Amino acid sequence: MSFFSFGEYIDGHSFKVLDERVIRASAGIMLLLGAIASINGFILQNYIIVPYISGFLMINFIIGVFINPKIAPTILIARLMTWRQSPLPIGAVQKRFAWSLGLALSTAIFTLSFYLLKDVSYFEPVCFMCIICILLLFLESSFGICVGCYLYRLTLRLRILPQPKERPNCMGNSCEA
């Protein structure tokens, strides 16, 4: 097993997998952080917290996508919360795609939030991106609906991405490639 790896091979699967329970718990933690940032920034007009939380989420996604999701801060906390539950293996390739989209979104929010501190006219784009982020995290953590996984399947159907060697599974075979 490589340290720089997104997912791992386990018996019974010919593709790399992650634990769906841990991923959903991680999404719930990120949802909570996003809600804290949104309430502080967009309801209480306390914008200073937005770059800190979006920066943390950006670093979390960078660690998860480019190094190893097992050491991403929200995954570490999620593992502590789910350690007594049996693992539920899920394909890693589409989750990496979803986490890459999360990285892009959190990077955009992080970058624009610094402009928001100086100029309130950036309120709408930052608020819109935060709402999208919260909605995506809510769908993942509450219902197990990974919009990034659906987009991954769409890119495969449209032949935007190269076809994978294996056909990894999604929850309930909802995004079977």
GROMACS .gro file of C-alpha atoms in nm:
model
  177
    1MET     CA    1   0.000   0.000   0.000
    2SER     CA    2   0.137   0.339  -0.103
    3PHE     CA    3   0.125   0.638   0.128
    4PHE     CA    4   0.027   0.857  -0.169
    5SER     CA    5  -0.290   0.674  -0.263
    6PHE     CA    6  -0.659   0.754  -0.287
    7GLY     CA    7  -0.825   0.439  -0.159
    8GLU     CA    8  -0.695   0.089  -0.104
    9TYR     CA    9  -0.744  -0.258  -0.245
   10ILE     CA   10  -0.933  -0.503  -0.024
   11ASP     CA   11  -1.036  -0.863  -0.070
   12GLY     CA   12  -1.334  -0.911  -0.297
   13HIS     CA   13  -1.280  -0.590  -0.497
   14SER     CA   14  -1.064  -0.543  -0.804
   15PHE     CA   15  -1.061  -0.165  -0.760
   16LYS     CA   16  -0.957   0.078  -0.488
   17VAL     CA   17  -1.220   0.148  -0.226
   18LEU     CA   18  -1.294   0.383   0.060
   19ASP     CA   19  -1.523   0.336   0.357
   20GLU     CA   20  -1.855   0.501   0.268
   21ARG     CA   21  -1.947   0.547   0.635
   22VAL     CA   22  -1.629   0.746   0.699
   23ILE     CA   23  -1.674   0.952   0.383
   24ARG     CA   24  -2.033   1.041   0.479
   25ALA     CA   25  -1.927   1.131   0.834
   26SER     CA   26  -1.651   1.350   0.688
   27ALA     CA   27  -1.908   1.523   0.468
   28GLY     CA   28  -2.120   1.585   0.779
   29ILE     CA   29  -1.824   1.747   0.955
   30MET     CA   30  -1.757   1.967   0.651
   31LEU     CA   31  -2.130   2.052   0.638
   32LEU     CA   32  -2.118   2.168   0.999
   33LEU     CA   33  -1.812   2.384   0.930
   34GLY     CA   34  -1.972   2.528   0.618
   35ALA     CA   35  -2.289   2.610   0.812
   36ILE     CA   36  -2.084   2.787   1.080
   37ALA     CA   37  -1.903   2.993   0.815
   38SER     CA   38  -2.226   3.075   0.631
   39ILE     CA   39  -2.419   3.176   0.942
   40ASN     CA   40  -2.133   3.395   1.064
   41GLY     CA   41  -2.064   3.548   0.725
   42PHE     CA   42  -2.400   3.586   0.562
   43ILE     CA   43  -2.642   3.622   0.850
   44LEU     CA   44  -2.427   3.790   1.117
   45GLN     CA   45  -2.215   3.981   0.857
   46ASN     CA   46  -1.898   3.855   1.033
   47TYR     CA   47  -1.698   3.777   0.717
   48ILE     CA   48  -1.365   3.721   0.891
   49ILE     CA   49  -1.445   3.355   0.968
   50VAL     CA   50  -1.519   3.261   0.605
   51PRO     CA   51  -1.155   3.253   0.483
   52TYR     CA   52  -1.045   3.050   0.786
   53ILE     CA   53  -1.305   2.778   0.743
   54SER     CA   54  -1.283   2.770   0.363
   55GLY     CA   55  -0.903   2.759   0.394
   56PHE     CA   56  -0.927   2.465   0.632
   57LEU     CA   57  -1.161   2.282   0.395
   58MET     CA   58  -0.929   2.360   0.103
   59ILE     CA   59  -0.632   2.211   0.293
   60ASN     CA   60  -0.846   1.912   0.388
   61PHE     CA   61  -0.926   1.849   0.020
   62ILE     CA   62  -0.563   1.904  -0.088
   63ILE     CA   63  -0.445   1.643   0.162
   64GLY     CA   64  -0.722   1.405   0.058
   65VAL     CA   65  -0.680   1.439  -0.318
   66PHE     CA   66  -0.302   1.473  -0.353
   67ILE     CA   67  -0.163   1.280  -0.054
   68ASN     CA   68  -0.402   1.034   0.107
   69PRO     CA   69  -0.760   1.081   0.230
   70LYS     CA   70  -0.682   0.871   0.538
   71ILE     CA   71  -0.481   1.161   0.683
   72ALA     CA   72  -0.722   1.441   0.589
   73PRO     CA   73  -0.837   1.610   0.912
   74THR     CA   74  -1.209   1.552   0.860
   75ILE     CA   75  -1.146   1.185   0.774
   76LEU     CA   76  -0.942   1.140   1.093
   77ILE     CA   77  -1.228   1.281   1.300
   78ALA     CA   78  -1.482   1.077   1.102
   79ARG     CA   79  -1.284   0.758   1.168
   80LEU     CA   80  -1.304   0.828   1.541
   81MET     CA   81  -1.679   0.876   1.513
   82THR     CA   82  -1.740   0.558   1.308
   83TRP     CA   83  -1.477   0.322   1.447
   84ARG     CA   84  -1.732   0.075   1.582
   85GLN     CA   85  -1.926   0.051   1.256
   86SER     CA   86  -1.846  -0.211   0.997
   87PRO     CA   87  -1.682  -0.067   0.685
   88LEU     CA   88  -1.893  -0.025   0.374
   89PRO     CA   89  -1.658  -0.031   0.073
   90ILE     CA   90  -1.727   0.213  -0.207
   91GLY     CA   91  -1.530   0.285  -0.525
   92ALA     CA   92  -1.254   0.542  -0.474
   93VAL     CA   93  -1.212   0.677  -0.826
   94GLN     CA   94  -1.543   0.864  -0.837
   95LYS     CA   95  -1.496   0.991  -0.480
   96ARG     CA   96  -1.159   1.135  -0.585
   97PHE     CA   97  -1.334   1.314  -0.869
   98ALA     CA   98  -1.594   1.447  -0.622
   99TRP     CA   99  -1.324   1.558  -0.379
  100SER     CA  100  -1.145   1.735  -0.666
  101LEU     CA  101  -1.464   1.930  -0.733
  102GLY     CA  102  -1.480   2.011  -0.360
  103LEU     CA  103  -1.121   2.132  -0.379
  104ALA     CA  104  -1.204   2.362  -0.671
  105LEU     CA  105  -1.511   2.500  -0.495
  106SER     CA  106  -1.337   2.556  -0.159
  107THR     CA  107  -1.039   2.720  -0.334
  108ALA     CA  108  -1.271   2.960  -0.515
  109ILE     CA  109  -1.454   3.044  -0.191
  110PHE     CA  110  -1.123   3.087  -0.007
  111THR     CA  111  -0.983   3.319  -0.274
  112LEU     CA  112  -1.297   3.532  -0.312
  113SER     CA  113  -1.351   3.555   0.064
  114PHE     CA  114  -1.039   3.773   0.094
  115TYR     CA  115  -1.189   4.014  -0.156
  116LEU     CA  116  -1.513   3.999   0.041
  117LEU     CA  117  -1.329   4.129   0.349
  118LYS     CA  118  -1.235   4.444   0.152
  119ASP     CA  119  -1.535   4.484  -0.078
  120VAL     CA  120  -1.887   4.368   0.011
  121SER     CA  121  -1.979   4.347  -0.361
  122TYR     CA  122  -1.827   3.996  -0.358
  123PHE     CA  123  -2.104   3.889  -0.121
  124GLU     CA  124  -2.330   3.729  -0.384
  125PRO     CA  125  -2.074   3.505  -0.559
  126VAL     CA  126  -1.926   3.385  -0.230
  127CYS     CA  127  -2.271   3.330  -0.081
  128PHE     CA  128  -2.386   3.142  -0.394
  129MET     CA  129  -2.081   2.912  -0.386
  130CYS     CA  130  -2.129   2.850  -0.013
  131ILE     CA  131  -2.492   2.753  -0.071
  132ILE     CA  132  -2.385   2.510  -0.346
  133CYS     CA  133  -2.119   2.362  -0.118
  134ILE     CA  134  -2.362   2.322   0.172
  135LEU     CA  135  -2.625   2.165  -0.053
  136LEU     CA  136  -2.374   1.912  -0.193
  137LEU     CA  137  -2.245   1.825   0.154
  138PHE     CA  138  -2.601   1.790   0.284
  139LEU     CA  139  -2.696   1.550   0.003
  140GLU     CA  140  -2.383   1.339   0.066
  141SER     CA  141  -2.402   1.326   0.444
  142SER     CA  142  -2.778   1.290   0.480
  143PHE     CA  143  -2.883   1.078   0.185
  144GLY     CA  144  -2.558   0.931   0.049
  145ILE     CA  145  -2.614   1.115  -0.281
  146CYS     CA  146  -2.276   1.206  -0.424
  147VAL     CA  147  -2.336   1.464  -0.696
  148GLY     CA  148  -1.966   1.452  -0.786
  149CYS     CA  149  -2.001   1.078  -0.846
  150TYR     CA  150  -2.294   1.142  -1.081
  151LEU     CA  151  -2.087   1.402  -1.264
  152TYR     CA  152  -1.804   1.149  -1.289
  153ARG     CA  153  -2.041   0.901  -1.449
  154LEU     CA  154  -2.158   1.171  -1.691
  155THR     CA  155  -1.799   1.250  -1.795
  156LEU     CA  156  -1.746   0.880  -1.864
  157ARG     CA  157  -2.062   0.857  -2.074
  158LEU     CA  158  -1.965   1.167  -2.271
  159ARG     CA  159  -1.612   1.025  -2.305
  160ILE     CA  160  -1.459   1.337  -2.150
  161LEU     CA  161  -1.247   1.121  -1.919
  162PRO     CA  162  -1.073   0.798  -2.018
  163GLN     CA  163  -1.268   0.483  -1.938
  164PRO     CA  164  -1.145   0.309  -1.620
  165LYS     CA  165  -1.005  -0.043  -1.635
  166GLU     CA  166  -1.238  -0.157  -1.359
  167ARG     CA  167  -1.595  -0.055  -1.299
  168PRO     CA  168  -1.606   0.065  -0.937
  169ASN     CA  169  -1.930   0.063  -0.745
  170CYS     CA  170  -2.131   0.349  -0.604
  171MET     CA  171  -2.381   0.337  -0.321
  172GLY     CA  172  -2.675   0.127  -0.432
  173ASN     CA  173  -2.515   0.102  -0.777
  174SER     CA  174  -2.649   0.453  -0.836
  175CYS     CA  175  -2.363   0.567  -1.055
  176GLU     CA  176  -2.250   0.245  -1.215
  177ALA     CA  177  -2.007   0.332  -1.493
   0.00000   0.00000   0.00000
